[in-house]
């Protein structure tokens, strides 16, 4: 149970940082920051394993700098896709 709570907190922090980078901080609440952080980390992990040929397993060290960077990158990509769909530009 504690791992789930830590994942939600880290997802919220990652989502909040990504929303600040993408200029959507004012339009998102804490719930959407957590959703973007968690879904973005899954997207980032999938993209990372796709581009590295699946040789890297990010679940072995959940708080390593590369894992947090991949999660942040996935959240930024996710917000870029959302901006593209909603506004017609990445921003």
PDB file of C-alpha atoms in Angstrom:
ATOM      1  CA  UNK A   1       0.000   0.000   0.000  1.00  0.00           C
ATOM      2  CA  UNK A   2       2.822   2.416   0.761  1.00  0.00           C
ATOM      3  CA  UNK A   3       4.300   1.881  -2.712  1.00  0.00           C
ATOM      4  CA  UNK A   4       0.984   2.921  -4.252  1.00  0.00           C
ATOM      5  CA  UNK A   5       0.910   6.108  -2.172  1.00  0.00           C
ATOM      6  CA  UNK A   6       4.521   6.908  -3.096  1.00  0.00           C
ATOM      7  CA  UNK A   7       3.699   6.329  -6.783  1.00  0.00           C
ATOM      8  CA  UNK A   8       0.784   8.769  -6.547  1.00  0.00           C
ATOM      9  CA  UNK A   9       2.897  11.421  -4.817  1.00  0.00           C
ATOM     10  CA  UNK A  10       5.736  11.052  -7.318  1.00  0.00           C
ATOM     11  CA  UNK A  11       3.204  11.084 -10.177  1.00  0.00           C
ATOM     12  CA  UNK A  12       1.774  14.326  -8.833  1.00  0.00           C
ATOM     13  CA  UNK A  13       5.197  15.938  -8.587  1.00  0.00           C
ATOM     14  CA  UNK A  14       6.244  14.764 -12.062  1.00  0.00           C
ATOM     15  CA  UNK A  15       2.896  15.894 -13.530  1.00  0.00           C
ATOM     16  CA  UNK A  16       3.148  19.284 -11.836  1.00  0.00           C
ATOM     17  CA  UNK A  17       6.686  19.856 -13.136  1.00  0.00           C
ATOM     18  CA  UNK A  18       5.678  18.801 -16.648  1.00  0.00           C
ATOM     19  CA  UNK A  19       2.629  21.091 -16.583  1.00  0.00           C
ATOM     20  CA  UNK A  20       4.863  24.006 -15.565  1.00  0.00           C
ATOM     21  CA  UNK A  21       7.254  23.284 -18.441  1.00  0.00           C
ATOM     22  CA  UNK A  22       4.401  22.996 -20.949  1.00  0.00           C
ATOM     23  CA  UNK A  23       2.600  26.126 -19.700  1.00  0.00           C
ATOM     24  CA  UNK A  24      -0.536  24.328 -18.469  1.00  0.00           C
ATOM     25  CA  UNK A  25      -0.033  24.785 -14.740  1.00  0.00           C
ATOM     26  CA  UNK A  26      -2.918  27.212 -14.301  1.00  0.00           C
ATOM     27  CA  UNK A  27      -5.433  24.941 -16.052  1.00  0.00           C
ATOM     28  CA  UNK A  28      -4.639  21.724 -14.179  1.00  0.00           C
ATOM     29  CA  UNK A  29      -5.508  20.702 -10.659  1.00  0.00           C
ATOM     30  CA  UNK A  30      -3.802  18.200  -8.400  1.00  0.00           C
ATOM     31  CA  UNK A  31      -5.893  15.286  -9.721  1.00  0.00           C
ATOM     32  CA  UNK A  32      -4.850  15.921 -13.330  1.00  0.00           C
ATOM     33  CA  UNK A  33      -1.231  16.426 -12.282  1.00  0.00           C
ATOM     34  CA  UNK A  34      -1.275  12.953 -10.719  1.00  0.00           C
ATOM     35  CA  UNK A  35      -2.961  11.459 -13.797  1.00  0.00           C
ATOM     36  CA  UNK A  36      -0.498  13.113 -16.179  1.00  0.00           C
ATOM     37  CA  UNK A  37       2.451  12.051 -14.042  1.00  0.00           C
ATOM     38  CA  UNK A  38       1.357   8.409 -13.809  1.00  0.00           C
ATOM     39  CA  UNK A  39       0.226   7.999 -17.416  1.00  0.00           C
ATOM     40  CA  UNK A  40       3.234   9.983 -18.628  1.00  0.00           C
ATOM     41  CA  UNK A  41       5.598   7.731 -16.716  1.00  0.00           C
ATOM     42  CA  UNK A  42       4.051   4.679 -18.377  1.00  0.00           C
ATOM     43  CA  UNK A  43       4.321   6.355 -21.779  1.00  0.00           C
ATOM     44  CA  UNK A  44       7.912   7.371 -21.089  1.00  0.00           C
ATOM     45  CA  UNK A  45       8.801   3.851 -19.965  1.00  0.00           C
ATOM     46  CA  UNK A  46       7.260   2.395 -23.100  1.00  0.00           C
ATOM     47  CA  UNK A  47       9.080   4.871 -25.355  1.00  0.00           C
ATOM     48  CA  UNK A  48      12.356   4.297 -23.505  1.00  0.00           C
ATOM     49  CA  UNK A  49      12.116   0.530 -23.868  1.00  0.00           C
ATOM     50  CA  UNK A  50      11.119   0.916 -27.539  1.00  0.00           C
ATOM     51  CA  UNK A  51      14.143   3.062 -28.353  1.00  0.00           C
ATOM     52  CA  UNK A  52      16.609   1.027 -26.287  1.00  0.00           C
ATOM     53  CA  UNK A  53      15.371  -2.282 -27.631  1.00  0.00           C
ATOM     54  CA  UNK A  54      13.824  -3.336 -24.336  1.00  0.00           C
ATOM     55  CA  UNK A  55      17.197  -3.969 -22.737  1.00  0.00           C
ATOM     56  CA  UNK A  56      16.695  -1.532 -19.865  1.00  0.00           C
ATOM     57  CA  UNK A  57      14.316  -2.392 -17.041  1.00  0.00           C
ATOM     58  CA  UNK A  58      13.315   0.789 -15.233  1.00  0.00           C
ATOM     59  CA  UNK A  59      11.377  -1.015 -12.496  1.00  0.00           C
ATOM     60  CA  UNK A  60      14.547  -2.253 -10.810  1.00  0.00           C
ATOM     61  CA  UNK A  61      15.370   1.225  -9.460  1.00  0.00           C
ATOM     62  CA  UNK A  62      12.214   3.379  -9.256  1.00  0.00           C
ATOM     63  CA  UNK A  63      13.984   6.419  -7.788  1.00  0.00           C
ATOM     64  CA  UNK A  64      17.067   6.469  -9.978  1.00  0.00           C
ATOM     65  CA  UNK A  65      17.696   9.710 -11.884  1.00  0.00           C
ATOM     66  CA  UNK A  66      17.175   8.010 -15.266  1.00  0.00           C
ATOM     67  CA  UNK A  67      13.796   6.625 -14.178  1.00  0.00           C
ATOM     68  CA  UNK A  68      12.612  10.018 -12.951  1.00  0.00           C
ATOM     69  CA  UNK A  69      13.902  11.670 -16.136  1.00  0.00           C
ATOM     70  CA  UNK A  70      12.070   9.126 -18.309  1.00  0.00           C
ATOM     71  CA  UNK A  71       8.859   9.689 -16.319  1.00  0.00           C
ATOM     72  CA  UNK A  72       9.217  13.460 -16.694  1.00  0.00           C
ATOM     73  CA  UNK A  73       9.899  13.134 -20.424  1.00  0.00           C
ATOM     74  CA  UNK A  74       6.852  10.922 -20.856  1.00  0.00           C
ATOM     75  CA  UNK A  75       4.669  13.436 -19.011  1.00  0.00           C
ATOM     76  CA  UNK A  76       5.955  16.268 -21.224  1.00  0.00           C
ATOM     77  CA  UNK A  77       5.263  14.198 -24.353  1.00  0.00           C
ATOM     78  CA  UNK A  78       1.770  13.413 -23.071  1.00  0.00           C
ATOM     79  CA  UNK A  79       1.023  17.092 -22.428  1.00  0.00           C
ATOM     80  CA  UNK A  80       2.420  17.952 -25.864  1.00  0.00           C
ATOM     81  CA  UNK A  81      -0.010  15.480 -27.436  1.00  0.00           C
ATOM     82  CA  UNK A  82      -2.906  16.896 -25.394  1.00  0.00           C
ATOM     83  CA  UNK A  83      -1.971  20.455 -26.421  1.00  0.00           C
ATOM     84  CA  UNK A  84      -1.758  19.389 -30.052  1.00  0.00           C
ATOM     85  CA  UNK A  85      -5.207  17.835 -29.939  1.00  0.00           C
ATOM     86  CA  UNK A  86      -6.921  20.605 -27.946  1.00  0.00           C
ATOM     87  CA  UNK A  87      -5.202  23.703 -29.307  1.00  0.00           C
ATOM     88  CA  UNK A  88      -3.774  22.618 -32.628  1.00  0.00           C
ATOM     89  CA  UNK A  89      -0.191  23.372 -31.530  1.00  0.00           C
ATOM     90  CA  UNK A  90       2.305  21.888 -29.099  1.00  0.00           C
ATOM     91  CA  UNK A  91       3.139  25.267 -27.519  1.00  0.00           C
TER      92      UNK A  91
END
